[in-house]
Structure formats: C-alpha cells, structure tokens
Amino acid sequence: MRTQVAIIGAGPAGLLLSHLLARGGVESVVLETRSEEYVAARIRAGILEHSSVELLESVGLGSRLRAEGDQHRGIYLQWPGERHHLDFVDLTGRSVWVYGQTEVQKDLIAARHADGQEIHYEVSDVSLHDVESDQPYVTFTDKNGLICRLDALYLAGCDGSFGPSRQAVPAAETYEKVYPYSWFGILADVAPSTDELIYAWHPNGFALHSMRSASVSRLYLQVPNGTDPRSWSDDRIWEELSTRLGHGQNGWKLNPGPITDRSVLPMRSYVQTPMRHGNLFLAGDAAHIVPPTGAKGLNLAIADVALLSRALVASLREKNPALADRYSDDAQRRVWRCTHFSWWMTTMLHVSDDPFDAELQLSQLRWVAGSRAGATGLAENYAGLPIGY
C-alpha cells in the first residue's frame, strides 16, 4: 500500500489529523491496534478549550457539540467553608465546553466514514522503518493475519504513550514527574449537583465534581497510588465525595446515584523532545502527558494536529517545508505552557502530609479567588491560549 501520510493511532489525534489533511487535499491511511468499538468507548477527557471548539466548528465537526455539549463560563474553586466562582468569560472573553472525548471520537468516526477514510483496525506488530529517509514505511499484521507494508512520504505517530512511534525517536530528551497520588474517578447515572465544575481542596484530599451530560456525573477523589477501585464501596465513595465537596455547606447538596464505571488514574507529567525525527512526527500522548487537573490532554492533542496538518499540507501541496521544520519547536511552546499550568493546578489542589504545603496551598487559593490578576491567569490558561501560541 502507498499513501502520502501514514497515521499510527485512530484516537482523536489520529482521526482529527486525517480529517484536517483530507480538507487540505492530502491523502492518509490510519492504523489502529484496537477495535473501532473499543476506541470509541474509551472514557477520557471531558473539557474542550475555546480554541478547540473553534477549530472543530471550522472543519465541520461542531454541530452535535453545539447541540448536545454544555457551554461553561467558568469553574468553582473551593476549600472548607468557602466556594468561589471564576467567570472565564468575564475575565478573558473565552468559555469552555463540557463534551466528552467519547463524543468527539464519535463525531470523528462518523466524519471519516462519510469521507471514505481508509482505517485499519485491530492491527498488530506495528513497526516503523527508515524514518530518516525520504521513503519511510510501516509494517503491520492486519486482523486477518496478513503481513502488510504501507509506504508513505511522512509518518504521524498519534498512538499514545505506549505505541511504537515514541520509541522510534532515538536519543530523545525526556522529562518526567510522577506524582505521589492518583485520581479515583467514577461515572454515575445522576444529574450533576452543580452547574459548573467544582475543584475542591480538602484536608482529606482533592475532589472534583464534573459532568458528562444533564444526566451523567463524573467525579474524582485524590487517593494514594496503587489504590484498588474495588476496595471502595459505593457508600464510602459518596460519603467521601460529600465530605470533600462540602455537602450541606451553605445549603448545597451532593446527589448520589448508581455508579456505572470506576477507575484509578496515576498522575504524571511527561514531555519528550523533539517531536520530529526525520519524516516521523509525534502528536498528542505520544509526545507528552499531563495530569488531568488542568483539562489539557485532549486539547493539547488537538493543538498538535492543527499545527501538524498545516505543516504537512504546506510541505506536500505547496512544496514549502518551513512549517514542518518548525513543527516541534512550535508545538512545544504550547506543550510546556500547558505542562506548567497542569502542574500548578495539581500542586495547588492536592494535599500532602506537610502542613507547610497546606498553608501555602490555601494562601494561593485565596489569592487566585480574591485577585482579578490571579483569577485572570488561571482563566486564560484553563480556557485555552490560541492554538498558534
């Protein structure tokens, strides 16, 4: 097989890249180790930045988002006895949208099928070859056991932190921070108890009240690394969420409901540089991981492929390689800004055993909530900087 761009990974990064390339007149083939059903059902991020929404709308992927998503003006910051609303629209003129990654994935799958995009699911033994040459290629075994070769002009690694693309960049510099806690996340079939997200600092640990729809709530608790989600009963989960989120505080109530999904997510930050090696380009989790506190993971992937698609279209259609040559540097400016913001939100809100840290956290929370400058800084980063930042 032969194509212009071979894309490894059919998650949001890979499918959005194929969509953007097609709109620019560039052909691609997508390879994915999982089934289409598995990829579509994965529960991941739920917040879209202002710039992400603008991009999706501009390329014909915004109709269901606008109809079924939930636009939020801001968030609540909370600590015992206090809850403060930060209005992003008032502070920066930009909002965010609650629209789960599963919904973005559904929209992308529908759009790619409608365009006749070639996607090979359930492949195995994916290997990248000759990425430093002008004739890179990928070998893989398809779901019928046939060994295949895909030749391309460029390879795009959108296959996450455990895929082969990251390992195909030799001598890369890596930066990693592993946090001493995880998130215990649940999905519950109950209407959200809040109109916008609540980020709560509590001596027992951080808690977050988010949502996926008008009838489904998404909630998180800070727990020690290695926590087994099966070790927590439903009653214990709701009791601890009620405590940390301030049930009964100023008349606010947390409504419990049937828990349909539970998982534990370790927290870490990871950045690999460069994001290009020869004719292989990395995007999304293949190049960087952020803790979910700042709601940046999916949005960083969207920003990466927006830059990458422009670079590849310019190189292939206009014979201008300048954007491709700058891709890694351009993408990493935003990567490091979002990595810092995610670290800052995480360290401000997650408790440790050190009472000195706790006092610093509370001081910082009071400053953010009480200072327009502090609130604007958080709002600007959370609602999202322009993709070309």
PDB file of N, CA and C in Angstrom, residues 314-364:
ATOM      1  N   ALA A 314       1.322  22.150   3.767  1.00  0.00           N
ATOM      2  CA  ALA A 314       2.232  23.114   3.138  1.00  0.00           C
ATOM      3  C   ALA A 314       3.389  22.399   2.456  1.00  0.00           C
ATOM      4  N   SER A 315       3.899  21.355   3.089  1.00  0.00           N
ATOM      5  CA  SER A 315       5.031  20.637   2.515  1.00  0.00           C
ATOM      6  C   SER A 315       4.637  19.837   1.275  1.00  0.00           C
ATOM      7  N   LEU A 316       3.485  19.174   1.350  1.00  0.00           N
ATOM      8  CA  LEU A 316       3.087  18.285   0.262  1.00  0.00           C
ATOM      9  C   LEU A 316       2.385  19.006  -0.881  1.00  0.00           C
ATOM     10  N   ARG A 317       1.592  20.002  -0.582  1.00  0.00           N
ATOM     11  CA  ARG A 317       0.813  20.684  -1.620  1.00  0.00           C
ATOM     12  C   ARG A 317       1.527  21.915  -2.173  1.00  0.00           C
ATOM     13  N   GLU A 318       2.277  22.590  -1.290  1.00  0.00           N
ATOM     14  CA  GLU A 318       2.911  23.845  -1.694  1.00  0.00           C
ATOM     15  C   GLU A 318       4.424  23.720  -1.820  1.00  0.00           C
ATOM     16  N   LYS A 319       4.938  22.531  -1.504  1.00  0.00           N
ATOM     17  CA  LYS A 319       6.384  22.278  -1.565  1.00  0.00           C
ATOM     18  C   LYS A 319       7.157  23.259  -0.674  1.00  0.00           C
ATOM     19  N   ASN A 320       6.533  23.607   0.453  1.00  0.00           N
ATOM     20  CA  ASN A 320       7.155  24.528   1.401  1.00  0.00           C
ATOM     21  C   ASN A 320       7.340  23.799   2.736  1.00  0.00           C
ATOM     22  N   PRO A 321       8.573  23.388   3.066  1.00  0.00           N
ATOM     23  CA  PRO A 321       8.799  22.599   4.279  1.00  0.00           C
ATOM     24  C   PRO A 321       9.010  23.431   5.548  1.00  0.00           C
ATOM     25  N   ALA A 322       8.859  24.729   5.468  1.00  0.00           N
ATOM     26  CA  ALA A 322       9.219  25.578   6.603  1.00  0.00           C
ATOM     27  C   ALA A 322       8.406  25.234   7.862  1.00  0.00           C
ATOM     28  N   LEU A 323       7.089  25.061   7.723  1.00  0.00           N
ATOM     29  CA  LEU A 323       6.272  24.755   8.894  1.00  0.00           C
ATOM     30  C   LEU A 323       6.598  23.377   9.460  1.00  0.00           C
ATOM     31  N   ALA A 324       6.897  22.423   8.573  1.00  0.00           N
ATOM     32  CA  ALA A 324       7.290  21.093   9.044  1.00  0.00           C
ATOM     33  C   ALA A 324       8.604  21.154   9.810  1.00  0.00           C
ATOM     34  N   ASP A 325       9.530  21.961   9.320  1.00  0.00           N
ATOM     35  CA  ASP A 325      10.815  22.102  10.004  1.00  0.00           C
ATOM     36  C   ASP A 325      10.650  22.738  11.386  1.00  0.00           C
ATOM     37  N   ARG A 326       9.637  23.592  11.535  1.00  0.00           N
ATOM     38  CA  ARG A 326       9.424  24.288  12.814  1.00  0.00           C
ATOM     39  C   ARG A 326       8.438  23.572  13.725  1.00  0.00           C
ATOM     40  N   TYR A 327       7.829  22.486  13.249  1.00  0.00           N
ATOM     41  CA  TYR A 327       6.715  21.875  13.966  1.00  0.00           C
ATOM     42  C   TYR A 327       7.040  21.570  15.425  1.00  0.00           C
ATOM     43  N   SER A 328       8.150  20.911  15.666  1.00  0.00           N
ATOM     44  CA  SER A 328       8.465  20.510  17.040  1.00  0.00           C
ATOM     45  C   SER A 328       8.603  21.730  17.947  1.00  0.00           C
ATOM     46  N   ASP A 329       9.338  22.742  17.501  1.00  0.00           N
ATOM     47  CA  ASP A 329       9.515  23.953  18.313  1.00  0.00           C
ATOM     48  C   ASP A 329       8.190  24.672  18.523  1.00  0.00           C
ATOM     49  N   ASP A 330       7.391  24.788  17.463  1.00  0.00           N
ATOM     50  CA  ASP A 330       6.109  25.487  17.577  1.00  0.00           C
ATOM     51  C   ASP A 330       5.178  24.759  18.541  1.00  0.00           C
ATOM     52  N   ALA A 331       5.101  23.438  18.421  1.00  0.00           N
ATOM     53  CA  ALA A 331       4.202  22.673  19.280  1.00  0.00           C
ATOM     54  C   ALA A 331       4.654  22.708  20.732  1.00  0.00           C
ATOM     55  N   GLN A 332       5.963  22.654  20.949  1.00  0.00           N
ATOM     56  CA  GLN A 332       6.430  22.530  22.329  1.00  0.00           C
ATOM     57  C   GLN A 332       6.308  23.815  23.132  1.00  0.00           C
ATOM     58  N   ARG A 333       6.196  24.953  22.492  1.00  0.00           N
ATOM     59  CA  ARG A 333       5.909  26.172  23.262  1.00  0.00           C
ATOM     60  C   ARG A 333       4.595  26.013  24.014  1.00  0.00           C
ATOM     61  N   ARG A 334       3.572  25.517  23.318  1.00  0.00           N
ATOM     62  CA  ARG A 334       2.285  25.316  23.968  1.00  0.00           C
ATOM     63  C   ARG A 334       2.341  24.125  24.929  1.00  0.00           C
ATOM     64  N   VAL A 335       3.057  23.070  24.562  1.00  0.00           N
ATOM     65  CA  VAL A 335       3.171  21.898  25.431  1.00  0.00           C
ATOM     66  C   VAL A 335       3.721  22.287  26.796  1.00  0.00           C
ATOM     67  N   TRP A 336       4.790  23.050  26.812  1.00  0.00           N
ATOM     68  CA  TRP A 336       5.388  23.422  28.100  1.00  0.00           C
ATOM     69  C   TRP A 336       4.526  24.405  28.874  1.00  0.00           C
ATOM     70  N   ARG A 337       3.824  25.296  28.161  1.00  0.00           N
ATOM     71  CA  ARG A 337       2.907  26.196  28.876  1.00  0.00           C
ATOM     72  C   ARG A 337       1.803  25.391  29.556  1.00  0.00           C
ATOM     73  N   CYS A 338       1.237  24.420  28.847  1.00  0.00           N
ATOM     74  CA  CYS A 338       0.159  23.600  29.413  1.00  0.00           C
ATOM     75  C   CYS A 338       0.685  22.639  30.471  1.00  0.00           C
ATOM     76  N   THR A 339       1.918  22.166  30.298  1.00  0.00           N
ATOM     77  CA  THR A 339       2.524  21.307  31.310  1.00  0.00           C
ATOM     78  C   THR A 339       2.701  22.072  32.611  1.00  0.00           C
ATOM     79  N   HIS A 340       3.143  23.314  32.512  1.00  0.00           N
ATOM     80  CA  HIS A 340       3.298  24.119  33.723  1.00  0.00           C
ATOM     81  C   HIS A 340       1.956  24.384  34.380  1.00  0.00           C
ATOM     82  N   PHE A 341       0.955  24.755  33.573  1.00  0.00           N
ATOM     83  CA  PHE A 341      -0.354  25.057  34.149  1.00  0.00           C
ATOM     84  C   PHE A 341      -0.944  23.824  34.831  1.00  0.00           C
ATOM     85  N   SER A 342      -0.810  22.659  34.212  1.00  0.00           N
ATOM     86  CA  SER A 342      -1.338  21.433  34.804  1.00  0.00           C
ATOM     87  C   SER A 342      -0.612  21.105  36.106  1.00  0.00           C
ATOM     88  N   TRP A 343       0.707  21.286  36.129  1.00  0.00           N
ATOM     89  CA  TRP A 343       1.486  21.089  37.360  1.00  0.00           C
ATOM     90  C   TRP A 343       1.040  22.068  38.436  1.00  0.00           C
ATOM     91  N   TRP A 344       0.837  23.325  38.042  1.00  0.00           N
ATOM     92  CA  TRP A 344       0.441  24.360  39.011  1.00  0.00           C
ATOM     93  C   TRP A 344      -0.917  24.055  39.624  1.00  0.00           C
ATOM     94  N   MET A 345      -1.889  23.705  38.806  1.00  0.00           N
ATOM     95  CA  MET A 345      -3.212  23.349  39.325  1.00  0.00           C
ATOM     96  C   MET A 345      -3.124  22.119  40.231  1.00  0.00           C
ATOM     97  N   THR A 346      -2.327  21.149  39.817  1.00  0.00           N
ATOM     98  CA  THR A 346      -2.208  19.910  40.580  1.00  0.00           C
ATOM     99  C   THR A 346      -1.588  20.160  41.949  1.00  0.00           C
ATOM    100  N   THR A 347      -0.482  20.887  41.984  1.00  0.00           N
ATOM    101  CA  THR A 347       0.202  21.115  43.257  1.00  0.00           C
ATOM    102  C   THR A 347      -0.562  22.087  44.154  1.00  0.00           C
ATOM    103  N   MET A 348      -1.393  22.928  43.581  1.00  0.00           N
ATOM    104  CA  MET A 348      -2.190  23.850  44.396  1.00  0.00           C
ATOM    105  C   MET A 348      -3.344  23.144  45.086  1.00  0.00           C
ATOM    106  N   LEU A 349      -3.849  22.068  44.510  1.00  0.00           N
ATOM    107  CA  LEU A 349      -5.103  21.480  44.972  1.00  0.00           C
ATOM    108  C   LEU A 349      -4.966  20.115  45.647  1.00  0.00           C
ATOM    109  N   HIS A 350      -3.853  19.421  45.458  1.00  0.00           N
ATOM    110  CA  HIS A 350      -3.704  18.079  46.024  1.00  0.00           C
ATOM    111  C   HIS A 350      -2.892  18.139  47.316  1.00  0.00           C
ATOM    112  N   VAL A 351      -3.421  17.530  48.350  1.00  0.00           N
ATOM    113  CA  VAL A 351      -2.804  17.652  49.668  1.00  0.00           C
ATOM    114  C   VAL A 351      -1.670  16.643  49.830  1.00  0.00           C
ATOM    115  N   SER A 352      -0.730  16.999  50.700  1.00  0.00           N
ATOM    116  CA  SER A 352       0.362  16.117  51.090  1.00  0.00           C
ATOM    117  C   SER A 352       0.341  15.998  52.612  1.00  0.00           C
ATOM    118  N   ASP A 353       1.359  15.357  53.157  1.00  0.00           N
ATOM    119  CA  ASP A 353       1.439  15.217  54.617  1.00  0.00           C
ATOM    120  C   ASP A 353       2.124  16.396  55.279  1.00  0.00           C
ATOM    121  N   ASP A 354       2.534  17.377  54.495  1.00  0.00           N
ATOM    122  CA  ASP A 354       3.307  18.506  55.013  1.00  0.00           C
ATOM    123  C   ASP A 354       2.382  19.675  55.320  1.00  0.00           C
ATOM    124  N   PRO A 355       2.221  20.063  56.600  1.00  0.00           N
ATOM    125  CA  PRO A 355       1.342  21.193  56.929  1.00  0.00           C
ATOM    126  C   PRO A 355       1.829  22.512  56.342  1.00  0.00           C
ATOM    127  N   PHE A 356       3.142  22.635  56.088  1.00  0.00           N
ATOM    128  CA  PHE A 356       3.668  23.840  55.442  1.00  0.00           C
ATOM    129  C   PHE A 356       3.084  23.973  54.040  1.00  0.00           C
ATOM    130  N   ASP A 357       3.070  22.851  53.285  1.00  0.00           N
ATOM    131  CA  ASP A 357       2.486  22.868  51.944  1.00  0.00           C
ATOM    132  C   ASP A 357       1.014  23.255  51.994  1.00  0.00           C
ATOM    133  N   ALA A 358       0.299  22.745  52.986  1.00  0.00           N
ATOM    134  CA  ALA A 358      -1.131  23.033  53.087  1.00  0.00           C
ATOM    135  C   ALA A 358      -1.382  24.532  53.254  1.00  0.00           C
ATOM    136  N   GLU A 359      -0.598  25.182  54.067  1.00  0.00           N
ATOM    137  CA  GLU A 359      -0.778  26.628  54.268  1.00  0.00           C
ATOM    138  C   GLU A 359      -0.440  27.398  53.001  1.00  0.00           C
ATOM    139  N   LEU A 360       0.583  26.967  52.280  1.00  0.00           N
ATOM    140  CA  LEU A 360       0.909  27.617  51.011  1.00  0.00           C
ATOM    141  C   LEU A 360      -0.223  27.441  50.006  1.00  0.00           C
ATOM    142  N   GLN A 361      -0.806  26.246  49.948  1.00  0.00           N
ATOM    143  CA  GLN A 361      -1.914  25.987  49.027  1.00  0.00           C
ATOM    144  C   GLN A 361      -3.106  26.877  49.340  1.00  0.00           C
ATOM    145  N   LEU A 362      -3.468  26.974  50.606  1.00  0.00           N
ATOM    146  CA  LEU A 362      -4.612  27.801  50.980  1.00  0.00           C
ATOM    147  C   LEU A 362      -4.340  29.276  50.682  1.00  0.00           C
ATOM    148  N   SER A 363      -3.101  29.715  50.903  1.00  0.00           N
ATOM    149  CA  SER A 363      -2.747  31.096  50.585  1.00  0.00           C
ATOM    150  C   SER A 363      -2.887  31.361  49.085  1.00  0.00           C
ATOM    151  N   GLN A 364      -2.441  30.401  48.290  1.00  0.00           N
ATOM    152  CA  GLN A 364      -2.533  30.564  46.843  1.00  0.00           C
ATOM    153  C   GLN A 364      -3.983  30.552  46.371  1.00  0.00           C
TER     154      GLN A 364
END
